[in-house]
mmCIF file of C-alpha atoms in Angstrom:
data_model
loop_
_atom_site.group_PDB
_atom_site.id
_atom_site.type_symbol
_atom_site.label_atom_id
_atom_site.label_comp_id
_atom_site.label_asym_id
_atom_site.label_seq_id
_atom_site.Cartn_x
_atom_site.Cartn_y
_atom_site.Cartn_z
ATOM 1 C CA UNK A 18 7.411 62.529 18.874
ATOM 2 C CA UNK A 19 10.478 60.502 17.809
ATOM 3 C CA UNK A 20 10.411 56.696 17.571
ATOM 4 C CA UNK A 21 12.954 54.971 19.718
ATOM 5 C CA UNK A 22 14.266 51.429 19.915
ATOM 6 C CA UNK A 23 12.296 51.121 23.162
ATOM 7 C CA UNK A 24 9.024 51.716 21.267
ATOM 8 C CA UNK A 25 10.029 49.173 18.631
ATOM 9 C CA UNK A 26 10.741 46.516 21.278
ATOM 10 C CA UNK A 27 7.439 47.304 23.023
ATOM 11 C CA UNK A 28 5.513 46.940 19.746
ATOM 12 C CA UNK A 29 7.162 43.573 19.051
ATOM 13 C CA UNK A 30 6.323 42.328 22.560
ATOM 14 C CA UNK A 31 2.685 43.391 22.154
ATOM 15 C CA UNK A 32 2.478 41.530 18.818
ATOM 16 C CA UNK A 33 4.016 38.398 20.358
ATOM 17 C CA UNK A 34 1.598 38.619 23.277
ATOM 18 C CA UNK A 35 -1.404 38.809 20.945
ATOM 19 C CA UNK A 36 -0.086 35.869 18.899
ATOM 20 C CA UNK A 37 0.403 33.807 22.073
ATOM 21 C CA UNK A 38 -3.144 34.551 23.276
ATOM 22 C CA UNK A 39 -4.566 33.538 19.883
ATOM 23 C CA UNK A 40 -2.482 30.344 19.784
ATOM 24 C CA UNK A 41 -3.594 29.216 23.247
ATOM 25 C CA UNK A 42 -7.257 30.156 23.163
ATOM 26 C CA UNK A 43 -8.473 29.559 19.608
ATOM 27 C CA UNK A 44 -9.943 26.106 18.918
ATOM 28 C CA UNK A 45 -7.763 23.713 16.933
ATOM 29 C CA UNK A 46 -8.695 21.266 14.204
ATOM 30 C CA UNK A 47 -7.821 17.843 15.603
ATOM 31 C CA UNK A 48 -8.970 16.009 12.475
ATOM 32 C CA UNK A 49 -5.344 15.448 11.454
ATOM 33 C CA UNK A 50 -4.771 13.461 14.656
ATOM 34 C CA UNK A 51 -7.223 10.686 13.715
ATOM 35 C CA UNK A 52 -6.438 7.004 13.755
ATOM 36 C CA UNK A 53 -5.423 5.486 10.420
ATOM 37 C CA UNK A 54 -8.117 4.117 8.141
ATOM 38 C CA UNK A 55 -8.240 0.346 8.269
ATOM 39 C CA UNK A 56 -10.394 -2.117 6.367
ATOM 40 C CA UNK A 57 -11.376 -5.700 7.093
ATOM 41 C CA UNK A 58 -9.477 -6.983 4.066
ATOM 42 C CA UNK A 59 -9.976 -10.620 5.098
ATOM 43 C CA UNK A 60 -13.763 -10.258 4.971
ATOM 44 C CA UNK A 61 -13.588 -8.328 1.690
ATOM 45 C CA UNK A 62 -11.301 -11.040 0.292
ATOM 46 C CA UNK A 63 -13.619 -13.788 1.508
ATOM 47 C CA UNK A 64 -16.594 -12.074 -0.162
ATOM 48 C CA UNK A 65 -14.593 -11.582 -3.377
ATOM 49 C CA UNK A 66 -13.480 -15.212 -3.383
ATOM 50 C CA UNK A 67 -17.028 -16.242 -4.330
ATOM 51 C CA UNK A 68 -16.621 -14.376 -7.649
ATOM 52 C CA UNK A 69 -13.114 -15.629 -8.453
ATOM 53 C CA UNK A 70 -12.056 -18.685 -10.432
ATOM 54 C CA UNK A 71 -8.780 -18.794 -8.497
ATOM 55 C CA UNK A 72 -7.741 -18.452 -4.882
ATOM 56 C CA UNK A 73 -7.089 -14.848 -3.873
ATOM 57 C CA UNK A 74 -3.994 -13.709 -1.998
ATOM 58 C CA UNK A 75 -5.362 -12.670 1.380
ATOM 59 C CA UNK A 76 -2.200 -12.852 3.486
ATOM 60 C CA UNK A 77 -1.927 -12.852 7.243
ATOM 61 C CA UNK A 78 -0.226 -9.576 8.118
ATOM 62 C CA UNK A 79 2.478 -9.272 10.780
ATOM 63 C CA UNK A 80 1.702 -7.491 14.046
ATOM 64 C CA UNK A 81 1.556 -3.731 13.534
ATOM 65 C CA UNK A 82 0.720 -4.002 9.821
ATOM 66 C CA UNK A 83 -2.764 -3.205 8.551
ATOM 67 C CA UNK A 84 -4.724 -2.909 5.328
ATOM 68 C CA UNK A 85 -6.112 0.487 4.427
ATOM 69 C CA UNK A 86 -7.779 -0.542 1.160
ATOM 70 C CA UNK A 87 -9.049 -3.773 -0.384
ATOM 71 C CA UNK A 88 -10.975 -3.936 -3.668
ATOM 72 C CA UNK A 89 -12.202 -6.736 -5.931
ATOM 73 C CA UNK A 90 -12.783 -5.775 -9.575
ATOM 74 C CA UNK A 91 -14.568 -8.382 -11.619
ATOM 75 C CA UNK A 92 -13.853 -8.097 -15.350
ATOM 76 C CA UNK A 93 -11.903 -4.816 -15.353
ATOM 77 C CA UNK A 94 -11.148 -2.742 -18.442
ATOM 78 C CA UNK A 95 -9.554 -5.684 -20.235
ATOM 79 C CA UNK A 96 -11.895 -8.316 -18.772
ATOM 80 C CA UNK A 97 -9.361 -9.405 -16.134
ATOM 81 C CA UNK A 98 -10.535 -10.030 -12.597
ATOM 82 C CA UNK A 99 -8.283 -8.196 -10.133
ATOM 83 C CA UNK A 100 -7.772 -8.184 -6.376
ATOM 84 C CA UNK A 101 -6.110 -5.094 -4.853
ATOM 85 C CA UNK A 102 -4.798 -4.784 -1.302
ATOM 86 C CA UNK A 103 -2.991 -1.754 0.139
ATOM 87 C CA UNK A 104 -0.914 -2.549 3.218
ATOM 88 C CA UNK A 105 0.772 -0.224 5.711
ATOM 89 C CA UNK A 106 3.741 -1.703 7.533
ATOM 90 C CA UNK A 107 4.644 -1.077 11.166
ATOM 91 C CA UNK A 108 7.323 1.360 9.969
ATOM 92 C CA UNK A 109 4.781 3.487 8.062
ATOM 93 C CA UNK A 110 5.719 2.182 4.617
ATOM 94 C CA UNK A 111 3.064 1.302 2.039
ATOM 95 C CA UNK A 112 2.986 -1.755 -0.219
ATOM 96 C CA UNK A 113 0.267 -2.472 -2.771
ATOM 97 C CA UNK A 114 -0.556 -6.035 -3.747
ATOM 98 C CA UNK A 115 -2.382 -6.581 -7.042
ATOM 99 C CA UNK A 116 -3.492 -9.979 -8.244
ATOM 100 C CA UNK A 117 -4.845 -10.708 -11.716
ATOM 101 C CA UNK A 118 -6.753 -13.918 -12.364
ATOM 102 C CA UNK A 119 -5.984 -15.413 -15.803
ATOM 103 C CA UNK A 120 -4.369 -12.160 -16.979
ATOM 104 C CA UNK A 121 -3.184 -11.143 -20.410
ATOM 105 C CA UNK A 122 0.509 -11.850 -21.015
ATOM 106 C CA UNK A 123 1.207 -8.107 -20.754
ATOM 107 C CA UNK A 124 -0.524 -7.539 -17.406
ATOM 108 C CA UNK A 125 2.648 -7.513 -15.283
ATOM 109 C CA UNK A 126 4.462 -5.340 -17.827
ATOM 110 C CA UNK A 127 1.594 -2.817 -17.818
ATOM 111 C CA UNK A 128 1.198 -2.941 -14.029
ATOM 112 C CA UNK A 129 4.909 -2.229 -13.600
ATOM 113 C CA UNK A 130 4.630 0.839 -15.870
ATOM 114 C CA UNK A 131 5.837 -0.843 -19.066
ATOM 115 C CA UNK A 132 9.234 -1.646 -17.571
ATOM 116 C CA UNK A 133 11.278 -4.781 -17.755
ATOM 117 C CA UNK A 134 12.448 -6.419 -14.554
ATOM 118 C CA UNK A 135 15.928 -5.525 -13.328
ATOM 119 C CA UNK A 136 16.669 -8.919 -11.777
ATOM 120 C CA UNK A 137 15.107 -11.932 -10.067
ATOM 121 C CA UNK A 138 14.932 -13.114 -6.490
ATOM 122 C CA UNK A 139 13.585 -16.242 -4.856
ATOM 123 C CA UNK A 140 11.396 -15.885 -1.776
ATOM 124 C CA UNK A 141 10.359 -19.090 -0.003
ATOM 125 C CA UNK A 142 10.744 -21.114 -3.210
ATOM 126 C CA UNK A 143 8.905 -18.713 -5.538
ATOM 127 C CA UNK A 144 10.812 -16.762 -8.177
ATOM 128 C CA UNK A 145 9.920 -13.071 -8.344
ATOM 129 C CA UNK A 146 10.921 -10.457 -10.908
ATOM 130 C CA UNK A 147 12.455 -7.382 -9.206
ATOM 131 C CA UNK A 148 11.636 -3.801 -10.239
ATOM 132 C CA UNK A 149 13.413 -0.690 -8.964
ATOM 133 C CA UNK A 150 12.388 2.963 -8.591
ATOM 134 C CA UNK A 151 9.323 3.964 -10.600
ATOM 135 C CA UNK A 152 10.166 6.600 -13.211
ATOM 136 C CA UNK A 153 6.811 8.340 -12.863
ATOM 137 C CA UNK A 154 5.620 7.745 -9.302
ATOM 138 C CA UNK A 155 8.053 8.957 -6.671
ATOM 139 C CA UNK A 156 6.429 6.930 -3.890
ATOM 140 C CA UNK A 157 7.244 3.629 -5.580
ATOM 141 C CA UNK A 158 10.780 2.595 -4.772
ATOM 142 C CA UNK A 159 10.606 -1.168 -5.247
ATOM 143 C CA UNK A 160 8.440 -3.819 -6.848
ATOM 144 C CA UNK A 161 8.088 -7.580 -7.204
ATOM 145 C CA UNK A 162 6.024 -9.640 -9.660
ATOM 146 C CA UNK A 163 5.438 -13.321 -10.312
ATOM 147 C CA UNK A 164 3.019 -15.711 -11.945
ATOM 148 C CA UNK A 165 1.703 -18.794 -10.195
ATOM 149 C CA UNK A 166 -0.919 -21.447 -10.704
ATOM 150 C CA UNK A 167 -3.861 -20.906 -8.361
ATOM 151 C CA UNK A 168 -6.381 -23.735 -8.375
ATOM 152 C CA UNK A 169 -5.472 -24.530 -11.982
ATOM 153 C CA UNK A 170 -5.818 -20.904 -13.109
ATOM 154 C CA UNK A 171 -2.837 -18.734 -14.096
ATOM 155 C CA UNK A 172 -2.500 -15.876 -11.650
ATOM 156 C CA UNK A 173 -0.160 -12.887 -11.622
ATOM 157 C CA UNK A 174 0.912 -11.081 -8.457
ATOM 158 C CA UNK A 175 2.499 -7.627 -8.384
ATOM 159 C CA UNK A 176 3.731 -5.852 -5.261
ATOM 160 C CA UNK A 177 4.938 -2.253 -5.358
ATOM 161 C CA UNK A 178 5.423 0.634 -2.966
ATOM 162 C CA UNK A 179 8.020 2.188 -0.691
ATOM 163 C CA UNK A 180 8.626 -0.634 1.761
ATOM 164 C CA UNK A 181 11.999 -2.109 2.542
ATOM 165 C CA UNK A 182 13.239 -5.210 0.733
ATOM 166 C CA UNK A 183 12.584 -7.205 3.928
ATOM 167 C CA UNK A 184 8.993 -5.885 4.140
ATOM 168 C CA UNK A 185 8.384 -6.831 0.502
ATOM 169 C CA UNK A 186 9.785 -10.302 1.153
ATOM 170 C CA UNK A 187 7.509 -10.700 4.171
ATOM 171 C CA UNK A 188 4.388 -9.726 2.210
ATOM 172 C CA UNK A 189 5.400 -11.775 -0.853
ATOM 173 C CA UNK A 190 5.899 -14.910 1.260
ATOM 174 C CA UNK A 191 2.607 -14.339 3.094
ATOM 175 C CA UNK A 192 0.751 -13.835 -0.209
ATOM 176 C CA UNK A 193 2.069 -17.099 -1.680
ATOM 177 C CA UNK A 194 1.346 -18.919 1.589
ATOM 178 C CA UNK A 195 -2.252 -17.633 1.558
ATOM 179 C CA UNK A 196 -2.703 -18.948 -1.995
ATOM 180 C CA UNK A 197 -1.326 -22.335 -0.932
ATOM 181 C CA UNK A 198 -3.559 -22.399 2.139
ATOM 182 C CA UNK A 199 -6.641 -21.457 0.100
ATOM 183 C CA UNK A 200 -5.893 -24.140 -2.496
ATOM 184 C CA UNK A 201 -5.449 -26.752 0.236
ATOM 185 C CA UNK A 202 -8.725 -25.827 1.980
ATOM 186 C CA UNK A 203 -11.804 -27.818 1.016
ATOM 187 C CA UNK A 204 -14.415 -25.902 -0.967
ATOM 188 C CA UNK A 205 -17.612 -24.854 0.740
#
């Protein structure tokens, strides 16, 4: 018997009906709808502080921001103690904070992918080197780095990620403030 446009339309409707039944009645994987991973970075930082010769940057984060990773590495590959904090902003941007205690002179250069700074900026009295788009990591659109004295020990701070300039400024100021607060606090 000859195929007609009516049969074609009927076949398409049957296929759509089967697809609709499958879409509504098959179980779904809701694992993608989970809450973001958060870590108690302040407790991790407090625990790490016992192993550090300098105060660690454990900044107070603004409302809506959270840490999703915090790691202390004592005597890394080059013998440098490092504190790492990954922060998610309330706009969904990510900024990493790395701190090296008594680092080699080349630590910032290596951390910023062997690039020279593009300019400088001053945030709450601290001068920061400014780095632009990473040539190899598309998620890194901005970076800041500085060196400070932390309890008499040279310390380097590097921030990088895809946050806005204002978000970087907020985290940079909070990081420096946390170092100042830690240095002003009496030792246990």
